C-alpha atoms as one frame of an Amber mdcrd trajectory, in Angstrom:
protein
  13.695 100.911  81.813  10.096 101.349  82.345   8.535 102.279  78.949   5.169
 104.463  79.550   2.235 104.819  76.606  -1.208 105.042  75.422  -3.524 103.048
  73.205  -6.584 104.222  71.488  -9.853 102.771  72.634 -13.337 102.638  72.612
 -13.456 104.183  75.657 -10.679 107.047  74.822  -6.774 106.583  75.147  -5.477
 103.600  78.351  -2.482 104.372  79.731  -0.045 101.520  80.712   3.774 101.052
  81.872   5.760  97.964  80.800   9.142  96.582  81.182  10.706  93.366  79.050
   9.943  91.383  76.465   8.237  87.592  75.459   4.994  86.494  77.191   2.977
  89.313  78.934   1.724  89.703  81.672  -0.695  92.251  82.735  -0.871  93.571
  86.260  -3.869  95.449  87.703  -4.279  97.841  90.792  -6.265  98.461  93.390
  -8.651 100.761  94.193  -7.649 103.934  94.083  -4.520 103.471  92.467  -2.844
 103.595  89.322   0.240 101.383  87.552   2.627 103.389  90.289   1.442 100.560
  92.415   3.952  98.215  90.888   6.579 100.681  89.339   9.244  98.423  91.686
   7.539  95.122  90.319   7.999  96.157  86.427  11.803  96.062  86.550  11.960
  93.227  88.301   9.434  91.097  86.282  10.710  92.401  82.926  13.297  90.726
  83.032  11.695  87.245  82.532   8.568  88.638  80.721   6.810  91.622  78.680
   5.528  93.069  82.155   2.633  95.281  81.792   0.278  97.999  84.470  -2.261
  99.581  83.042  -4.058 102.171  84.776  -7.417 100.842  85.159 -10.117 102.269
  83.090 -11.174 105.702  85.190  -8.063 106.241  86.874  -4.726 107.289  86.981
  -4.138 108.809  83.227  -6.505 106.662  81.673  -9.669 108.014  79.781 -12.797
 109.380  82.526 -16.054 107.489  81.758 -19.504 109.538  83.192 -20.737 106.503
  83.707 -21.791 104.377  86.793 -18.368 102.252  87.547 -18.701  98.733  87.890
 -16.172  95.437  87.620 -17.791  94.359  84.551 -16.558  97.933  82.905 -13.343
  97.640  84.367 -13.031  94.339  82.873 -13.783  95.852  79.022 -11.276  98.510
  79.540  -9.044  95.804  79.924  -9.932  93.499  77.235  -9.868  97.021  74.954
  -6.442  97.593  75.882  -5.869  93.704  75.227  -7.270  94.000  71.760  -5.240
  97.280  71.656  -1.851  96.001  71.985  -2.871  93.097  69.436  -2.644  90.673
  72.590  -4.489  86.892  72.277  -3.550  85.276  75.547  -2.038  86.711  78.834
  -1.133  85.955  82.099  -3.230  88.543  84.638  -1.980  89.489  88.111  -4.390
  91.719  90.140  -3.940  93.639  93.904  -7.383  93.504  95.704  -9.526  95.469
  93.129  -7.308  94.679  90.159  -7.546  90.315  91.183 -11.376  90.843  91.733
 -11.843  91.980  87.698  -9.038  89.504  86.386 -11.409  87.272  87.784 -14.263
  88.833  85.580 -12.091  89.057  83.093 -11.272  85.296  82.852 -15.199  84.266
  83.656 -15.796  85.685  80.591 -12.904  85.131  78.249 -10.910  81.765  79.304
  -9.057  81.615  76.299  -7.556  84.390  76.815  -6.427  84.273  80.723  -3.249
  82.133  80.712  -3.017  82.321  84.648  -4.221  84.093  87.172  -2.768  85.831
  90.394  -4.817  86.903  92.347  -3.167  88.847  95.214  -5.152  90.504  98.635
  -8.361  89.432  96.493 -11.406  89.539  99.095 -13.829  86.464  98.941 -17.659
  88.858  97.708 -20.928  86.992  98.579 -23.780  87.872 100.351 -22.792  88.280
 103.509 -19.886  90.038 103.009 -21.983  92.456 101.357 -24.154  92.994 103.493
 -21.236  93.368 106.452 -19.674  95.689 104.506 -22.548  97.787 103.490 -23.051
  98.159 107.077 -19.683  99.602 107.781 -17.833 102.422 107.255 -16.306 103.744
 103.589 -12.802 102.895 103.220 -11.268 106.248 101.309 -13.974 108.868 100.827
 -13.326 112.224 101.817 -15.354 115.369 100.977 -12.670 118.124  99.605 -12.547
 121.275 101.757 -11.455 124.909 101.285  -8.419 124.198 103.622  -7.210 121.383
 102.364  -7.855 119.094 105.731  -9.156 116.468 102.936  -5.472 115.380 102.149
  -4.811 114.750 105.951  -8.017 112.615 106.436  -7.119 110.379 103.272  -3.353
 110.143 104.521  -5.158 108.997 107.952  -7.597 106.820 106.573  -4.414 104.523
 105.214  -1.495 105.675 107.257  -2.249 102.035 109.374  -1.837  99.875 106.233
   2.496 101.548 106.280   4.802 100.863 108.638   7.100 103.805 109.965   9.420
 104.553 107.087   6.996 103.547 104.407   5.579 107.283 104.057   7.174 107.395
 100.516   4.803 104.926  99.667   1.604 106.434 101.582   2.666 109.390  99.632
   2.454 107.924  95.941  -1.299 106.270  97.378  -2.447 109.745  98.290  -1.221
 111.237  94.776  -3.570 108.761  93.079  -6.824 108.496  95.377  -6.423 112.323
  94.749  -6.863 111.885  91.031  -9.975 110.222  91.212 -10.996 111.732  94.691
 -14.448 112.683  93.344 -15.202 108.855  92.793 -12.438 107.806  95.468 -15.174
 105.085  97.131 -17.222 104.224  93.852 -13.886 101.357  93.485 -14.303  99.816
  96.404 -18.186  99.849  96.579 -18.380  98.022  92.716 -16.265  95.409  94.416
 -19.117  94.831  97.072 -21.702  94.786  94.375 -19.535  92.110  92.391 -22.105
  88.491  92.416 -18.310  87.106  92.772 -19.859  83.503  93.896 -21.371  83.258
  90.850 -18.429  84.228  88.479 -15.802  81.795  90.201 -16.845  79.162  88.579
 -16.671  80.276  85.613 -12.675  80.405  85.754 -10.667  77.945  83.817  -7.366
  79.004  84.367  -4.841  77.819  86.982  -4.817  80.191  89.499  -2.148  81.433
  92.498  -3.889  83.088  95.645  -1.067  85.641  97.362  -1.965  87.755 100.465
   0.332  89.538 103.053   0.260  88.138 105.915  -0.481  91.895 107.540  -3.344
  92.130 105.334  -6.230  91.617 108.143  -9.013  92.502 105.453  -8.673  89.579
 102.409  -6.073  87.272 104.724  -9.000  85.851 106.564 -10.796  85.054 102.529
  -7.460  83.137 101.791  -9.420  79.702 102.193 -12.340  80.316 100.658 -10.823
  81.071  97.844  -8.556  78.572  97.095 -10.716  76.007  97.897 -13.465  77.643
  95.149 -10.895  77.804  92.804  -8.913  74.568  93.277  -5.471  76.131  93.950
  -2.979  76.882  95.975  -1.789  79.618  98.069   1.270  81.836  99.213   1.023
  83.953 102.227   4.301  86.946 102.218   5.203  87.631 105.548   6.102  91.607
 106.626   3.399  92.785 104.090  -0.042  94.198 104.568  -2.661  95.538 102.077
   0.819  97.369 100.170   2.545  94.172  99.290   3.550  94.907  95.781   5.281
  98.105  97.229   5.966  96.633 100.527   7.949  93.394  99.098   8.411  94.213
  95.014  11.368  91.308  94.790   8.943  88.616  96.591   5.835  89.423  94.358
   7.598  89.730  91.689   9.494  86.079  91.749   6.332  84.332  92.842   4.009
  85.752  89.594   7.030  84.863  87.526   7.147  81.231  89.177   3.965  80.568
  88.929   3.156  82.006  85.339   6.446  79.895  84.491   4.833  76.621  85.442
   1.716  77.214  83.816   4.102  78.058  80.679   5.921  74.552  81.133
């Protein structure tokens, strides 16, 4: 059963889904999503662990902040809700946006990052920035009188699902809608990140998963595991959806992995 809640924070009230019980294990979205991103993970990995999705700080049902986003905020919403839930030491697993601040998250506080997966996680240094501040924005949308907003955002992802996989389009749409007013601010703080910079901060052992659909952050696989000493797992039949896409599969390999670093 997943068990849904708040905490009180600085920052106003975190909301966060978790299944199981013993070591946690905190799992982090992408942008624009919420913890519905791995409500078919939760089950699965609660039965081994205290699984845990927050919805990042800014979206889903988590408290609005006014101010400018960035990774470095994202990462104090989640040491608040840490602190919070009277948690020391955790295991983090994070889906594009959500690996990119676990990562800031254990630059900054080792002792607290058991392990690390890092899943779809795209490599940020300068000249990925500047590519990708040359391209064009990922989700935005400008809302219209008619409603022609929700068909552009379904458009804008409906490549990243395969034909039967509209369920799952559907619950992306639901959340990018939440935030829709900041839909790109995400994915632009991500491109800001001085990622080459924080990577060697990390001290933890970390796991680098991508699908092997997942043409943006597949071709980053290398780089990363080469800056962060580790191995890899590439899923196959998954894109940028893999927690949705292949729950049982992402599931078994953060509960491998965050096993071995256990002993």
């Amino acid at each position: 059963m997943i068990r849904r809640s708040y905490v009180d924070t600085r920052f106003g009230q975190l909301h966060l889904a978790e299944c199981g019980t013993g070591r946690p294990v905190l799992f982090l979205h992408q942008t624009p999503r919420s913890w519905r991103e791995y409500a078919a993970v939760l089950p699965i990995a609660g039965r081994e662990v205290r699984a845990i999705a927050m919805d990042t700080l800014g979206f889903g049902q988590s408290a609005r902040v006014t101010r400018p986003w960035s990774i470095e905020l994202f990462a104090d919403g989640v040491e608040a809700l840490l602190d919070a839930l009277g948690l020391g030491e955790v295991s983090l697993v994070g889906h594009h946006t959500g690996a990119v601040v676990a990562v800031e998250v254990a630059a900054r506080s080792p002792e607290r990052v058991r392990a690390l997966v890092l899943s779809g996680m795209p490599y940020v240094d300068e000249a990925r920035r500047r590519r990708v501040r040359a391209g064009s924005p990922i989700d935005h949308v400008l809302p219209r009188p008619d409603g022609g907003h929700l068909t552009e955002l379904w458009g804008r992802r409906r490549d990243f699902y395969r034909q039967g996989e509209e369920p799952l389009l559907t619950r992306f749409v639901a959340d990018a809608l939440e935030v829709v007013d900041r839909v790109e601010e995400g994915h632009v703080r991500v491109n800001e990140y001085r990622m080459e910079e924080r990577l060697p901060l990390v001290r933890s052992p970390a796991l680098v998963v991508c699908g092997a659909l997942d043409g943006h952050s597949l071709p980053d696989v290398p780089a990363l595991t080469e800056r962060l000493g580790c191995r890899s797992l590439v899923v196959a039949e998954a894109g940028v959806p893999l927690p949705e896409q292949r729950p049982e599969e992402f599931a078994r390999a953060v509960l491998d992995f965050v096993g071995e670093t256990h002993g």
